[in-house]
mmCIF file of C-alpha atoms and ligand atoms in Angstrom:
data_model
loop_
_atom_site.group_PDB
_atom_site.id
_atom_site.type_symbol
_atom_site.label_atom_id
_atom_site.label_comp_id
_atom_site.label_asym_id
_atom_site.label_seq_id
_atom_site.Cartn_x
_atom_site.Cartn_y
_atom_site.Cartn_z
ATOM 1 C CA MET A 98 70.550 94.163 113.709
ATOM 2 C CA ASN A 99 72.118 96.591 116.303
ATOM 3 C CA LYS A 100 70.936 94.244 119.072
ATOM 4 C CA HIS A 101 72.706 91.376 117.312
ATOM 5 C CA ILE A 102 76.038 93.350 117.019
ATOM 6 C CA SER A 103 75.866 94.381 120.634
ATOM 7 C CA HIS A 104 75.765 90.685 121.648
ATOM 8 C CA ILE A 105 79.047 89.717 119.864
ATOM 9 C CA ARG A 106 81.718 89.152 122.389
ATOM 10 C CA THR A 107 84.739 87.038 122.912
ATOM 11 C CA GLU A 108 86.205 86.010 126.247
ATOM 12 C CA TYR A 109 89.952 86.018 126.057
ATOM 13 C CA MET A 110 91.422 83.008 127.825
ATOM 14 C CA LEU A 111 94.391 81.903 125.829
ATOM 15 C CA LYS A 112 97.549 83.516 127.161
ATOM 16 C CA GLU A 113 99.033 85.997 129.621
ATOM 17 C CA LEU A 114 101.642 88.667 129.481
ATOM 18 C CA ASP A 115 103.762 89.630 132.430
ATOM 19 C CA GLU A 116 106.640 92.143 132.944
ATOM 20 C CA SER A 117 108.979 89.191 133.576
ATOM 21 C CA MET A 118 108.204 87.712 130.160
ATOM 22 C CA VAL A 119 109.263 90.752 128.028
ATOM 23 C CA ALA A 120 112.767 91.527 126.587
ATOM 24 C CA ALA A 121 114.635 94.705 127.331
ATOM 25 C CA SER A 122 114.239 95.607 123.717
ATOM 26 C CA PRO A 123 110.756 95.979 122.207
ATOM 27 C CA PHE A 124 112.232 94.924 118.815
ATOM 28 C CA VAL A 125 113.313 91.603 120.275
ATOM 29 C CA PHE A 126 109.957 91.070 121.831
ATOM 30 C CA PHE A 127 108.072 92.026 118.604
ATOM 31 C CA HIS A 128 110.031 89.389 116.737
ATOM 32 C CA LYS A 129 109.036 86.821 119.350
ATOM 33 C CA TRP A 130 105.318 87.650 118.894
ATOM 34 C CA PHE A 131 105.633 87.885 115.190
ATOM 35 C CA GLU A 132 107.173 84.430 114.988
ATOM 36 C CA GLU A 133 104.279 83.153 117.163
ATOM 37 C CA ALA A 134 101.734 84.865 114.843
ATOM 38 C CA LEU A 135 103.483 83.037 111.831
ATOM 39 C CA GLU A 136 103.459 79.757 113.674
ATOM 40 C CA SER A 137 99.735 80.170 114.705
ATOM 41 C CA LYS A 138 98.784 80.695 110.956
ATOM 42 C CA VAL A 139 96.990 83.965 111.636
ATOM 43 C CA PRO A 140 95.958 85.051 108.174
ATOM 44 C CA GLU A 141 98.180 87.838 106.751
ATOM 45 C CA PRO A 142 100.220 88.246 109.983
ATOM 46 C CA ASN A 143 102.118 91.125 108.443
ATOM 47 C CA ALA A 144 99.012 93.195 107.694
ATOM 48 C CA MET A 145 98.916 96.249 109.839
ATOM 49 C CA CYS A 146 96.626 99.305 110.184
ATOM 50 C CA LEU A 147 98.580 102.443 109.412
ATOM 51 C CA SER A 148 97.087 105.697 110.777
ATOM 52 C CA THR A 149 98.150 109.052 109.643
ATOM 53 C CA ALA A 150 97.012 112.420 110.483
ATOM 54 C CA SER A 151 96.712 115.680 108.629
ATOM 55 C CA PRO A 152 98.451 118.773 110.008
ATOM 56 C CA GLU A 153 95.053 119.860 111.255
ATOM 57 C CA GLY A 154 94.659 116.496 113.133
ATOM 58 C CA MET A 155 92.215 114.775 110.917
ATOM 59 C CA PRO A 156 93.144 111.023 111.029
ATOM 60 C CA SER A 157 93.045 108.445 108.327
ATOM 61 C CA SER A 158 93.684 104.584 108.617
ATOM 62 C CA ARG A 159 94.299 101.849 106.186
ATOM 63 C CA ILE A 160 95.949 98.430 105.995
ATOM 64 C CA VAL A 161 99.450 98.063 104.585
ATOM 65 C CA LEU A 162 101.869 95.141 104.732
ATOM 66 C CA LEU A 163 104.951 95.110 107.025
ATOM 67 C CA LYS A 164 107.995 94.354 104.913
ATOM 68 C CA GLY A 165 110.825 94.672 107.347
ATOM 69 C CA ALA A 166 111.487 95.068 111.079
ATOM 70 C CA ASP A 167 114.829 95.722 112.585
ATOM 71 C CA ASP A 168 116.210 97.663 115.517
ATOM 72 C CA ARG A 169 115.444 101.026 113.695
ATOM 73 C CA GLY A 170 111.820 100.398 112.935
ATOM 74 C CA PHE A 171 109.093 99.023 110.890
ATOM 75 C CA SER A 172 108.929 99.373 107.188
ATOM 76 C CA PHE A 173 106.357 99.343 104.389
ATOM 77 C CA TYR A 174 106.081 100.299 100.767
ATOM 78 C CA THR A 175 103.612 102.594 99.009
ATOM 79 C CA ASN A 176 103.024 105.308 96.578
ATOM 80 C CA TYR A 177 104.633 108.541 97.862
ATOM 81 C CA HIS A 178 101.877 110.632 96.044
ATOM 82 C CA SER A 179 99.036 108.642 97.622
ATOM 83 C CA THR A 180 96.866 110.120 100.396
ATOM 84 C CA LYS A 181 98.949 108.444 103.040
ATOM 85 C CA GLY A 182 102.215 109.469 101.344
ATOM 86 C CA ARG A 183 101.229 113.142 101.248
ATOM 87 C CA MET A 184 99.906 113.062 104.840
ATOM 88 C CA ILE A 185 103.162 111.720 106.074
ATOM 89 C CA GLU A 186 105.055 114.333 104.024
ATOM 90 C CA ALA A 187 102.988 117.073 105.875
ATOM 91 C CA ASN A 188 102.968 115.329 109.344
ATOM 92 C CA SER A 189 105.344 112.389 110.012
ATOM 93 C CA ASN A 190 103.649 111.114 113.138
ATOM 94 C CA VAL A 191 102.011 107.813 112.447
ATOM 95 C CA CYS A 192 100.673 104.812 114.349
ATOM 96 C CA LEU A 193 100.759 101.131 113.315
ATOM 97 C CA ASN A 194 98.466 98.485 114.749
ATOM 98 C CA PHE A 195 98.634 94.720 114.421
ATOM 99 C CA PHE A 196 95.662 92.519 115.503
ATOM 100 C CA TRP A 197 96.327 88.842 115.678
ATOM 101 C CA PRO A 198 92.964 87.470 116.742
ATOM 102 C CA ASP A 199 94.075 83.827 116.945
ATOM 103 C CA LEU A 200 96.493 84.831 119.634
ATOM 104 C CA GLU A 201 94.101 87.422 121.136
ATOM 105 C CA ARG A 202 96.932 89.973 120.784
ATOM 106 C CA GLN A 203 97.366 93.460 119.379
ATOM 107 C CA VAL A 204 100.608 95.495 119.030
ATOM 108 C CA ARG A 205 100.391 99.358 118.902
ATOM 109 C CA ILE A 206 103.360 101.264 117.530
ATOM 110 C CA GLU A 207 103.621 105.085 117.512
ATOM 111 C CA GLY A 208 106.414 106.982 115.982
ATOM 112 C CA LYS A 209 107.631 109.078 113.016
ATOM 113 C CA ALA A 210 107.713 107.850 109.395
ATOM 114 C CA GLU A 211 110.880 108.451 107.410
ATOM 115 C CA LYS A 212 111.410 107.623 103.757
ATOM 116 C CA LEU A 213 113.654 104.740 103.109
ATOM 117 C CA SER A 214 116.801 105.273 101.088
ATOM 118 C CA PRO A 215 116.342 104.922 97.241
ATOM 119 C CA PRO A 216 118.627 101.807 97.145
ATOM 120 C CA ASP A 217 116.600 100.129 99.803
ATOM 121 C CA SER A 218 113.355 100.878 97.776
ATOM 122 C CA ASP A 219 115.010 99.696 94.626
ATOM 123 C CA ALA A 220 116.088 96.369 96.197
ATOM 124 C CA TYR A 221 112.468 95.682 97.405
ATOM 125 C CA PHE A 222 110.912 96.758 94.192
ATOM 126 C CA ALA A 223 113.223 94.385 92.264
ATOM 127 C CA SER A 224 111.989 91.504 94.374
ATOM 128 C CA ARG A 225 108.362 92.052 93.604
ATOM 129 C CA PRO A 226 106.393 90.079 90.944
ATOM 130 C CA ARG A 227 106.450 91.733 87.609
ATOM 131 C CA GLY A 228 102.687 92.357 87.625
ATOM 132 C CA SER A 229 103.028 94.304 90.866
ATOM 133 C CA GLN A 230 105.828 96.262 89.455
ATOM 134 C CA LEU A 231 103.785 97.273 86.397
ATOM 135 C CA GLY A 232 100.869 98.039 88.753
ATOM 136 C CA ALA A 233 103.090 100.616 90.613
ATOM 137 C CA TRP A 234 103.491 102.515 87.247
ATOM 138 C CA VAL A 235 99.764 102.413 86.369
ATOM 139 C CA SER A 236 98.097 103.350 89.637
ATOM 140 C CA ASN A 237 97.977 106.942 90.591
ATOM 141 C CA GLN A 238 97.077 105.631 94.053
ATOM 142 C CA SER A 239 94.264 107.600 95.776
ATOM 143 C CA GLU A 240 93.416 109.584 92.646
ATOM 144 C CA GLU A 241 89.862 109.296 91.079
ATOM 145 C CA VAL A 242 89.677 107.063 88.029
ATOM 146 C CA PRO A 243 87.063 107.085 85.321
ATOM 147 C CA GLY A 244 86.435 103.297 85.642
ATOM 148 C CA ARG A 245 88.107 99.892 85.889
ATOM 149 C CA LYS A 246 88.604 99.743 82.097
ATOM 150 C CA HIS A 247 90.867 102.799 82.220
ATOM 151 C CA LEU A 248 93.190 101.033 84.633
ATOM 152 C CA GLU A 249 93.282 97.880 82.508
ATOM 153 C CA GLU A 250 94.165 99.926 79.442
ATOM 154 C CA LEU A 251 96.948 101.677 81.345
ATOM 155 C CA LEU A 252 98.292 98.332 82.314
ATOM 156 C CA LEU A 253 98.320 97.047 78.777
ATOM 157 C CA THR A 254 100.240 100.170 77.709
ATOM 158 C CA ALA A 255 102.747 99.638 80.584
ATOM 159 C CA GLU A 256 103.242 96.004 79.469
ATOM 160 C CA LYS A 257 104.107 97.229 75.990
ATOM 161 C CA ASN A 258 106.386 100.097 77.229
ATOM 162 C CA PHE A 259 108.372 97.660 79.372
ATOM 163 C CA GLU A 260 108.330 94.613 77.041
ATOM 164 C CA GLY A 261 111.586 92.747 77.240
ATOM 165 C CA VAL A 262 113.170 95.016 79.794
ATOM 166 C CA GLU A 263 113.295 95.076 83.655
ATOM 167 C CA VAL A 264 110.554 97.340 85.067
ATOM 168 C CA PRO A 265 112.359 100.243 86.919
ATOM 169 C CA ARG A 266 111.002 101.594 90.147
ATOM 170 C CA PRO A 267 109.000 104.668 89.743
ATOM 171 C CA ALA A 268 110.472 107.494 91.749
ATOM 172 C CA HIS A 269 107.110 108.164 93.443
ATOM 173 C CA TRP A 270 106.968 104.628 94.784
ATOM 174 C CA GLY A 271 109.107 103.498 97.685
ATOM 175 C CA GLY A 272 109.368 102.658 101.397
ATOM 176 C CA PHE A 273 108.842 104.351 104.705
ATOM 177 C CA ILE A 274 110.254 103.237 108.006
ATOM 178 C CA VAL A 275 108.238 104.023 111.132
ATOM 179 C CA VAL A 276 110.872 104.826 113.954
ATOM 180 C CA PRO A 277 108.940 104.130 117.195
ATOM 181 C CA VAL A 278 108.765 106.094 120.409
ATOM 182 C CA ARG A 279 106.047 103.872 121.960
ATOM 183 C CA ILE A 280 105.235 100.274 121.437
ATOM 184 C CA GLU A 281 102.415 98.572 123.442
ATOM 185 C CA PHE A 282 101.921 94.805 123.483
ATOM 186 C CA TRP A 283 98.272 93.875 124.457
ATOM 187 C CA GLN A 284 97.302 90.333 125.476
ATOM 188 C CA GLY A 285 93.506 89.653 125.942
ATOM 189 C CA ARG A 286 92.583 88.284 129.380
ATOM 190 C CA GLU A 287 89.529 87.044 131.181
ATOM 191 C CA ASN A 288 86.882 89.575 132.477
ATOM 192 C CA ARG A 289 88.449 92.305 130.353
ATOM 193 C CA LEU A 290 91.452 92.576 132.607
ATOM 194 C CA HIS A 291 93.865 92.445 129.707
ATOM 195 C CA ASP A 292 97.614 92.625 130.016
ATOM 196 C CA ARG A 293 99.116 95.714 128.540
ATOM 197 C CA ILE A 294 102.894 96.300 128.524
ATOM 198 C CA LEU A 295 104.228 99.606 127.206
ATOM 199 C CA TYR A 296 107.714 100.365 125.997
ATOM 200 C CA LYS A 297 108.518 104.078 125.997
ATOM 201 C CA LYS A 298 111.651 105.573 124.364
ATOM 202 C CA LEU A 299 113.537 107.483 127.055
ATOM 203 C CA ASP A 300 115.716 110.640 126.531
ATOM 204 C CA THR A 301 118.760 108.400 127.313
ATOM 205 C CA GLY A 302 117.815 106.271 124.163
ATOM 206 C CA SER A 303 116.929 103.230 126.228
ATOM 207 C CA TRP A 304 113.446 101.866 126.703
ATOM 208 C CA GLY A 305 111.260 102.218 129.809
ATOM 209 C CA ILE A 306 108.801 99.416 130.435
ATOM 210 C CA SER A 307 105.539 99.887 132.352
ATOM 211 C CA ARG A 308 102.108 98.201 132.657
ATOM 212 C CA LEU A 309 98.930 100.064 131.698
ATOM 213 C CA ALA A 310 95.402 99.456 133.019
ATOM 214 C CA PRO A 311 93.267 97.651 130.549
HETATM 215 C C1 FMN N 250 95.774 93.220 103.205
HETATM 216 C C2 FMN N 250 96.067 94.585 102.623
HETATM 217 C C3 FMN N 250 97.357 94.937 102.339
HETATM 218 C C4 FMN N 250 97.716 96.168 101.730
HETATM 219 N N1 FMN N 250 99.038 96.380 101.584
HETATM 220 C C5 FMN N 250 99.284 97.673 101.139
HETATM 221 C C6 FMN N 250 100.687 98.075 101.081
HETATM 222 O O1 FMN N 250 101.643 97.396 101.525
HETATM 223 N N2 FMN N 250 100.901 99.333 100.514
HETATM 224 C C7 FMN N 250 99.891 100.133 100.054
HETATM 225 O O2 FMN N 250 100.226 101.251 99.531
HETATM 226 N N3 FMN N 250 98.637 99.796 100.116
HETATM 227 C C8 FMN N 250 98.333 98.622 100.657
HETATM 228 N N4 FMN N 250 96.969 98.226 100.719
HETATM 229 C C9 FMN N 250 95.929 99.101 100.257
HETATM 230 C C10 FMN N 250 95.677 100.228 101.263
HETATM 231 O O3 FMN N 250 94.898 99.628 102.387
HETATM 232 C C11 FMN N 250 94.949 101.466 100.734
HETATM 233 O O4 FMN N 250 93.816 101.172 100.118
HETATM 234 C C12 FMN N 250 95.909 102.194 99.754
HETATM 235 O O5 FMN N 250 97.205 102.225 100.187
HETATM 236 C C13 FMN N 250 95.460 103.728 99.538
HETATM 237 O O6 FMN N 250 95.442 104.320 100.763
HETATM 238 P P1 FMN N 250 95.479 106.002 100.889
HETATM 239 O O7 FMN N 250 94.632 106.412 99.796
HETATM 240 O O8 FMN N 250 95.105 106.238 102.247
HETATM 241 O O9 FMN N 250 96.971 106.365 100.511
HETATM 242 C C14 FMN N 250 96.588 96.959 101.430
HETATM 243 C C15 FMN N 250 95.355 96.649 101.564
HETATM 244 C C16 FMN N 250 95.051 95.336 102.255
HETATM 245 C C17 FMN N 250 93.564 95.180 102.527
#
């Protein structure tokens, strides 16, 4: 089994990434790559790995969905009382990672997570399907549950409680925006000589651009 795993390898030949190809703003360049991920039909192009760390430095990673990207940062929505929500509350340093295998690309984003404003969270919550809105009320995300049946019963109760009315956003559910200080664009290349272009936020507020060894 282990032998089999050790033989899995892909040679990356598709594309290249050069300093001359990137925009001055990492946000502009992210949007270019994100559009290309959409066009290439990568499954779940907005799925990203979010890593948090406890104040003692114990890391924890999980997938969340990117729901917004602008010149301030990258946003996602979750339960503020979940493991990730509590970790961010105690240590706002986080890392996001996109892997788009069809394009042989990854994007690494490091920065600080900040809560989105309640009106921003309200607006996104209102746009969700009703089933997802009810689910936000039912799930004490990351808490132990006695079984699946328990969750389904809670959902039935929530359906009754909110029958005929709009489902309001629970106060413990909302968005975070990751305000980046480092964004790395990685393009797989032949012979493991991958292209890595790093944007680093400077004290002046502008972005420095450098190439990293693969
Ligand atoms: C494709 C995919 C998308 C997901 N999107 C989200 C999301 O946007 N927000 C969220 O809270 N959890 C999302 N999850 C579930 C998380 O990975 C995780 O199980 C959950 O948030 C609990 O994490 P925590 O206990 O570390 O807080 C997603 C999972 C997958 C596989």
